[in-house]
Amino acid sequence: MDQLQAMQVFVRVCESGSFTHASDVLGISRAAASNAIQQLEGQLQTRLLNRTTRHVQLTADGQTYFERCIRLLADFAETQVLFQQSDQKPHGKLRVDVPSRIARCVIVPALPNFFERYPDIELQLDVTDRQIDLFREGVDCVVRGGQSQDHNLISVNLGMLAQSNCASPSYIDHYGLPLAIEDLERHWMVSYASPLTGQVYDWEYQRNGILKTISLKSRLTVNNVEAYIASAIAGLGLIQIPSYDVAAEIKQGMLMPVLLDFPPDKLQLNILYPRWRQLSQPVKVFTAWMREQFALRMV
């Protein structure tokens, strides 16, 4: 195994915390992965990992080497992409993890178009609303809203999603139609806890171009978008949600927009992939295709 391959094994072991997981993802034996680390430690004449029966942990030198490897492998991957044949037909397997509502409302209905363009790509679509470990689970890229704090991931902005304030007709009949922020004192909201971070969000609104938040009364908290929408339809409170998410419900009269002059902030949507991993053609074309799908939903 050459030094570059050994570095790739080292990075995978560090990211997954396991020789077994790293060897499974890389398609090599556990012994080969262990030998690659020993090879590096011999060349560098220092211990990179402390090993136990269950875990591996970076030493101080290992942490420094890991950070250097991330940068070197990212540079190598970028260089490889520069010289790929631009006319090569995208092919191969692609594993993507996306939130459930985006999968249902946006991606799956448009997949016939994707496969018509790229018939040689085999797509595995994982649908989750939770935090996942791309390295441990072998995922090529994920679609997520908001900013990522993981410096090992590259974030590609797909655009900004407009959001709406909504309530059901039954809720409005019972509590009245809010016309101003001051009216919210006598209203309820359905609280939403991020399945990724657990954070429960306050009510957002913009006034004179400035984003502000207030705390509203709430007796229900959910961490799933389907449950969030269902709660609003049931008349349990006001919600704030990407506009595309409730377009059908609004059209069918199950929900109605409220406080149009005080919208929440737009939500940034991103595709994330590992910093050091070569950006494959399937990931590139999927990213471009996703931008097209959301182009009409960014207003």
Tab-separated table of C-alpha atoms in Angstrom:
chain	number	residue	atom	x	y	z
A	1	MET	CA	0.000	0.000	0.000
A	2	ASP	CA	1.479	3.375	-1.009
A	3	GLN	CA	1.639	6.309	1.391
A	4	LEU	CA	-1.358	8.106	-0.109
A	5	GLN	CA	-3.551	5.032	0.326
A	6	ALA	CA	-2.237	4.597	3.865
A	7	MET	CA	-3.164	8.210	4.632
A	8	GLN	CA	-6.679	7.577	3.328
A	9	VAL	CA	-6.972	4.540	5.589
A	10	PHE	CA	-5.679	6.582	8.551
A	11	VAL	CA	-8.248	9.333	7.965
A	12	ARG	CA	-11.088	6.825	7.663
A	13	VAL	CA	-10.036	5.096	10.890
A	14	CYS	CA	-9.908	8.448	12.694
A	15	GLU	CA	-13.307	9.557	11.375
A	16	SER	CA	-15.087	6.295	12.173
A	17	GLY	CA	-13.190	5.532	15.378
A	18	SER	CA	-12.909	1.921	14.295
A	19	PHE	CA	-10.625	-0.235	12.150
A	20	THR	CA	-13.601	-2.453	11.337
A	21	HIS	CA	-15.801	0.382	10.077
A	22	ALA	CA	-12.941	1.903	8.075
A	23	SER	CA	-12.015	-1.405	6.437
A	24	ASP	CA	-15.670	-2.128	5.564
A	25	VAL	CA	-16.097	1.268	3.857
A	26	LEU	CA	-12.778	1.008	2.015
A	27	GLY	CA	-13.332	-2.602	0.978
A	28	ILE	CA	-10.125	-3.919	2.549
A	29	SER	CA	-9.424	-6.345	5.370
A	30	ARG	CA	-9.046	-5.182	8.949
A	31	ALA	CA	-5.503	-6.535	8.906
A	32	ALA	CA	-4.674	-4.397	5.861
A	33	ALA	CA	-6.041	-1.311	7.611
A	34	SER	CA	-3.996	-2.074	10.718
A	35	ASN	CA	-0.866	-2.665	8.630
A	36	ALA	CA	-1.373	0.681	6.857
A	37	ILE	CA	-1.362	2.530	10.194
A	38	GLN	CA	1.703	0.610	11.360
A	39	GLN	CA	3.406	1.527	8.080
A	40	LEU	CA	2.726	5.225	8.678
A	41	GLU	CA	3.845	5.058	12.297
A	42	GLY	CA	7.064	3.354	11.191
A	43	GLN	CA	7.766	6.004	8.550
A	44	LEU	CA	6.989	8.867	10.924
A	45	GLN	CA	8.625	7.157	13.922
A	46	THR	CA	5.783	8.152	16.227
A	47	ARG	CA	2.578	6.626	17.540
A	48	LEU	CA	-0.522	8.062	15.825
A	49	LEU	CA	-3.243	6.080	17.581
A	50	ASN	CA	-3.834	4.575	20.980
A	51	ARG	CA	-5.719	1.315	20.458
A	52	THR	CA	-8.036	-0.551	22.805
A	53	THR	CA	-10.272	-3.545	22.146
A	54	ARG	CA	-13.225	-1.215	21.400
A	55	HIS	CA	-11.876	2.200	20.471
A	56	VAL	CA	-9.034	4.013	18.790
A	57	GLN	CA	-7.955	7.439	19.985
A	58	LEU	CA	-5.630	9.966	18.395
A	59	THR	CA	-2.386	10.827	20.124
A	60	ALA	CA	-1.165	14.446	20.078
A	61	ASP	CA	1.045	13.661	17.075
A	62	GLY	CA	-1.826	11.745	15.513
A	63	GLN	CA	-4.132	14.774	15.767
A	64	THR	CA	-1.549	16.985	14.051
A	65	TYR	CA	-0.994	14.404	11.323
A	66	PHE	CA	-4.750	13.910	10.852
A	67	GLU	CA	-5.275	17.638	10.238
A	68	ARG	CA	-2.436	17.673	7.697
A	69	CYS	CA	-3.811	14.581	5.973
A	70	ILE	CA	-7.246	16.192	5.612
A	71	ARG	CA	-5.733	19.161	3.774
A	72	LEU	CA	-3.431	17.040	1.603
A	73	LEU	CA	-6.173	14.619	0.583
A	74	ALA	CA	-8.548	17.518	-0.187
A	75	ASP	CA	-5.902	19.082	-2.430
A	76	PHE	CA	-5.298	15.742	-4.120
A	77	ALA	CA	-9.017	15.197	-4.736
A	78	GLU	CA	-9.385	18.699	-6.185
A	79	THR	CA	-6.424	18.117	-8.502
A	80	GLN	CA	-7.930	14.845	-9.726
A	81	VAL	CA	-11.230	16.538	-10.539
A	82	LEU	CA	-9.480	19.226	-12.596
A	83	PHE	CA	-8.277	16.615	-15.081
A	84	GLN	CA	-11.366	14.454	-15.339
A	85	GLN	CA	-12.792	14.181	-18.825
A	86	SER	CA	-15.637	16.704	-18.987
A	87	ASP	CA	-17.442	14.622	-21.614
A	88	GLN	CA	-17.347	11.424	-19.554
A	89	LYS	CA	-20.858	10.175	-18.919
A	90	PRO	CA	-21.695	10.220	-15.183
A	91	HIS	CA	-22.002	6.702	-13.827
A	92	GLY	CA	-21.680	4.672	-10.670
A	93	LYS	CA	-23.374	4.415	-7.292
A	94	LEU	CA	-24.494	7.439	-5.312
A	95	ARG	CA	-25.754	7.327	-1.734
A	96	VAL	CA	-27.535	10.461	-0.526
A	97	ASP	CA	-29.233	11.197	2.796
A	98	VAL	CA	-32.106	13.725	2.711
A	99	PRO	CA	-34.804	14.963	5.104
A	100	SER	CA	-38.120	13.133	4.782
A	101	ARG	CA	-40.212	16.074	3.595
A	102	ILE	CA	-37.681	17.099	0.922
A	103	ALA	CA	-37.598	13.504	-0.289
A	104	ARG	CA	-41.385	13.267	-0.468
A	105	CYS	CA	-42.230	16.696	-1.886
A	106	VAL	CA	-39.240	17.519	-4.077
A	107	ILE	CA	-36.799	14.745	-4.888
A	108	VAL	CA	-38.870	11.589	-5.445
A	109	PRO	CA	-41.481	13.222	-7.735
A	110	ALA	CA	-38.650	14.596	-9.910
A	111	LEU	CA	-36.497	11.428	-10.038
A	112	PRO	CA	-37.829	10.289	-13.445
A	113	ASN	CA	-36.203	13.434	-14.858
A	114	PHE	CA	-32.937	12.666	-13.037
A	115	PHE	CA	-32.732	9.096	-14.358
A	116	GLU	CA	-33.663	10.244	-17.848
A	117	ARG	CA	-30.608	12.490	-17.789
A	118	TYR	CA	-28.293	10.122	-15.931
A	119	PRO	CA	-29.378	6.541	-16.668
A	120	ASP	CA	-26.034	5.091	-15.546
A	121	ILE	CA	-26.223	6.408	-11.981
A	122	GLU	CA	-27.537	4.023	-9.333
A	123	LEU	CA	-29.041	6.080	-6.505
A	124	GLN	CA	-29.563	4.976	-2.905
A	125	LEU	CA	-31.795	7.539	-1.219
A	126	ASP	CA	-31.666	7.410	2.579
A	127	VAL	CA	-34.539	9.364	4.136
A	128	THR	CA	-33.837	10.565	7.679
A	129	ASP	CA	-34.376	13.674	9.796
A	130	ARG	CA	-31.553	12.914	12.204
A	131	GLN	CA	-27.868	13.731	12.499
A	132	ILE	CA	-25.846	11.117	10.628
A	133	ASP	CA	-22.148	10.314	10.443
A	134	LEU	CA	-21.276	10.343	6.740
A	135	PHE	CA	-18.018	8.513	7.319
A	136	ARG	CA	-19.344	5.751	9.557
A	137	GLU	CA	-22.467	5.175	7.450
A	138	GLY	CA	-20.766	5.388	4.057
A	139	VAL	CA	-22.932	8.225	2.702
A	140	ASP	CA	-21.584	10.289	-0.213
A	141	CYS	CA	-23.460	13.488	0.613
A	142	VAL	CA	-26.374	14.822	2.667
A	143	VAL	CA	-28.968	17.544	2.116
A	144	ARG	CA	-29.553	19.678	5.206
A	145	GLY	CA	-30.917	23.062	6.172
A	146	GLY	CA	-28.862	25.601	8.112
A	147	GLN	CA	-25.135	26.049	8.574
A	148	SER	CA	-22.875	23.072	9.285
A	149	GLN	CA	-20.327	23.409	12.089
A	150	ASP	CA	-18.368	20.323	10.985
A	151	HIS	CA	-15.075	21.508	9.495
A	152	ASN	CA	-14.485	18.088	7.925
A	153	LEU	CA	-17.405	18.715	5.544
A	154	ILE	CA	-17.660	20.906	2.456
A	155	SER	CA	-20.969	22.807	2.298
A	156	VAL	CA	-22.462	23.729	-1.083
A	157	ASN	CA	-25.326	26.222	-0.849
A	158	LEU	CA	-28.380	25.178	-2.863
A	159	GLY	CA	-30.183	28.444	-2.132
A	160	MET	CA	-32.443	30.118	0.388
A	161	LEU	CA	-35.915	28.715	1.042
A	162	ALA	CA	-38.739	31.136	1.728
A	163	GLN	CA	-40.751	30.292	4.855
A	164	SER	CA	-44.349	30.975	5.812
A	165	ASN	CA	-46.455	31.491	8.921
A	166	CYS	CA	-49.455	29.158	8.834
A	167	ALA	CA	-52.541	28.144	10.782
A	168	SER	CA	-55.591	26.023	10.108
A	169	PRO	CA	-59.050	27.515	9.506
A	170	SER	CA	-60.281	25.781	12.671
A	171	TYR	CA	-57.533	27.446	14.703
A	172	ILE	CA	-58.397	30.876	13.241
A	173	ASP	CA	-62.093	30.312	13.999
A	174	HIS	CA	-61.239	29.563	17.626
A	175	TYR	CA	-58.481	32.098	18.376
A	176	GLY	CA	-58.952	34.762	15.716
A	177	LEU	CA	-56.714	35.921	12.894
A	178	PRO	CA	-53.440	37.535	14.085
A	179	LEU	CA	-52.755	40.740	12.146
A	180	ALA	CA	-49.730	42.086	14.018
A	181	ILE	CA	-46.934	40.722	16.193
A	182	GLU	CA	-48.616	42.215	19.262
A	183	ASP	CA	-51.629	39.948	18.580
A	184	LEU	CA	-49.494	36.864	19.207
A	185	GLU	CA	-49.753	37.349	22.967
A	186	ARG	CA	-53.078	35.535	22.891
A	187	HIS	CA	-52.018	32.809	20.451
A	188	TRP	CA	-50.442	29.350	20.659
A	189	MET	CA	-47.628	27.914	18.569
A	190	VAL	CA	-46.594	24.346	17.884
A	191	SER	CA	-42.951	24.161	18.971
A	192	TYR	CA	-40.424	22.454	16.715
A	193	ALA	CA	-37.300	20.756	18.086
A	194	SER	CA	-34.562	20.174	15.525
A	195	PRO	CA	-33.979	16.421	15.077
A	196	LEU	CA	-30.329	17.271	14.361
A	197	THR	CA	-29.532	19.445	17.385
A	198	GLY	CA	-32.550	19.207	19.704
A	199	GLN	CA	-32.871	23.005	19.682
A	200	VAL	CA	-36.417	24.314	20.173
A	201	TYR	CA	-36.982	27.438	18.116
A	202	ASP	CA	-38.748	30.637	19.168
A	203	TRP	CA	-41.153	32.424	16.823
A	204	GLU	CA	-39.239	34.420	14.191
A	205	TYR	CA	-40.356	37.545	12.375
A	206	GLN	CA	-38.853	40.333	10.326
A	207	ARG	CA	-39.685	43.959	10.959
A	208	ASN	CA	-38.079	46.697	8.849
A	209	GLY	CA	-35.570	44.186	7.544
A	210	ILE	CA	-34.422	43.142	11.020
A	211	LEU	CA	-34.870	39.555	12.221
A	212	LYS	CA	-36.347	39.232	15.713
A	213	THR	CA	-37.708	36.431	17.870
A	214	ILE	CA	-40.371	36.170	20.557
A	215	SER	CA	-41.512	33.355	22.813
A	216	LEU	CA	-45.093	32.194	22.301
A	217	LYS	CA	-47.209	29.903	24.420
A	218	SER	CA	-46.861	26.252	23.444
A	219	ARG	CA	-48.262	23.003	24.788
A	220	LEU	CA	-46.865	20.711	22.097
A	221	THR	CA	-43.317	20.144	20.816
A	222	VAL	CA	-42.520	17.838	17.884
A	223	ASN	CA	-39.283	16.945	16.083
A	224	ASN	CA	-40.712	15.698	12.797
A	225	VAL	CA	-41.993	17.842	9.926
A	226	GLU	CA	-44.920	15.558	9.120
A	227	ALA	CA	-46.081	15.766	12.746
A	228	TYR	CA	-45.480	19.523	12.715
A	229	ILE	CA	-47.783	20.033	9.732
A	230	ALA	CA	-50.378	17.581	11.069
A	231	SER	CA	-50.430	19.473	14.381
A	232	ALA	CA	-51.175	22.729	12.592
A	233	ILE	CA	-53.929	21.127	10.515
A	234	ALA	CA	-55.444	19.787	13.737
A	235	GLY	CA	-55.702	23.345	15.051
A	236	LEU	CA	-53.084	22.981	17.784
A	237	GLY	CA	-51.227	26.181	16.992
A	238	LEU	CA	-49.351	28.392	14.538
A	239	ILE	CA	-46.312	27.050	12.693
A	240	GLN	CA	-43.417	28.447	10.661
A	241	ILE	CA	-42.244	26.234	7.828
A	242	PRO	CA	-40.655	26.364	4.339
A	243	SER	CA	-43.344	27.517	1.932
A	244	TYR	CA	-42.934	24.582	-0.458
A	245	ASP	CA	-43.627	22.198	2.434
A	246	VAL	CA	-47.233	23.360	2.820
A	247	ALA	CA	-48.093	24.481	-0.710
A	248	ALA	CA	-50.454	21.532	-1.218
A	249	GLU	CA	-52.103	21.964	2.194
A	250	ILE	CA	-52.704	25.662	1.529
A	251	LYS	CA	-54.109	24.939	-1.923
A	252	GLN	CA	-56.496	22.358	-0.412
A	253	GLY	CA	-57.630	24.801	2.281
A	254	MET	CA	-56.264	22.769	5.193
A	255	LEU	CA	-53.862	25.588	6.136
A	256	MET	CA	-53.785	29.312	5.450
A	257	PRO	CA	-50.925	31.841	5.510
A	258	VAL	CA	-50.999	34.422	8.310
A	259	LEU	CA	-48.907	37.471	9.249
A	260	LEU	CA	-47.725	37.922	5.668
A	261	ASP	CA	-46.033	41.206	6.579
A	262	PHE	CA	-43.919	39.500	9.250
A	263	PRO	CA	-42.311	36.450	7.618
A	264	PRO	CA	-39.639	34.295	9.272
A	265	ASP	CA	-36.101	34.349	7.939
A	266	LYS	CA	-35.277	32.321	4.848
A	267	LEU	CA	-33.716	28.906	5.433
A	268	GLN	CA	-30.387	28.091	3.801
A	269	LEU	CA	-30.320	24.674	2.154
A	270	ASN	CA	-27.003	22.875	1.619
A	271	ILE	CA	-25.434	19.733	0.263
A	272	LEU	CA	-22.603	18.490	2.481
A	273	TYR	CA	-19.853	16.037	1.576
A	274	PRO	CA	-16.515	15.027	3.178
A	275	ARG	CA	-13.769	17.604	2.704
A	276	TRP	CA	-11.056	15.209	1.672
A	277	ARG	CA	-13.094	12.874	-0.515
A	278	GLN	CA	-12.830	13.296	-4.263
A	279	LEU	CA	-15.975	14.991	-5.560
A	280	SER	CA	-17.309	12.355	-7.928
A	281	GLN	CA	-19.274	13.086	-11.066
A	282	PRO	CA	-22.484	11.609	-9.558
A	283	VAL	CA	-22.236	14.001	-6.602
A	284	LYS	CA	-21.534	16.942	-8.915
A	285	VAL	CA	-24.462	16.286	-11.236
A	286	PHE	CA	-26.800	15.536	-8.317
A	287	THR	CA	-25.844	18.860	-6.725
A	288	ALA	CA	-26.508	20.742	-9.972
A	289	TRP	CA	-29.812	18.913	-10.442
A	290	MET	CA	-30.898	19.730	-6.895
A	291	ARG	CA	-30.223	23.415	-7.547
A	292	GLU	CA	-32.603	23.212	-10.489
A	293	GLN	CA	-35.305	21.543	-8.415
A	294	PHE	CA	-35.213	24.277	-5.788
A	295	ALA	CA	-34.761	27.201	-8.192
A	296	LEU	CA	-38.525	27.879	-8.216
A	297	ARG	CA	-38.817	27.348	-4.473
A	298	MET	CA	-36.298	29.963	-3.423
A	299	VAL	CA	-38.642	32.937	-3.696
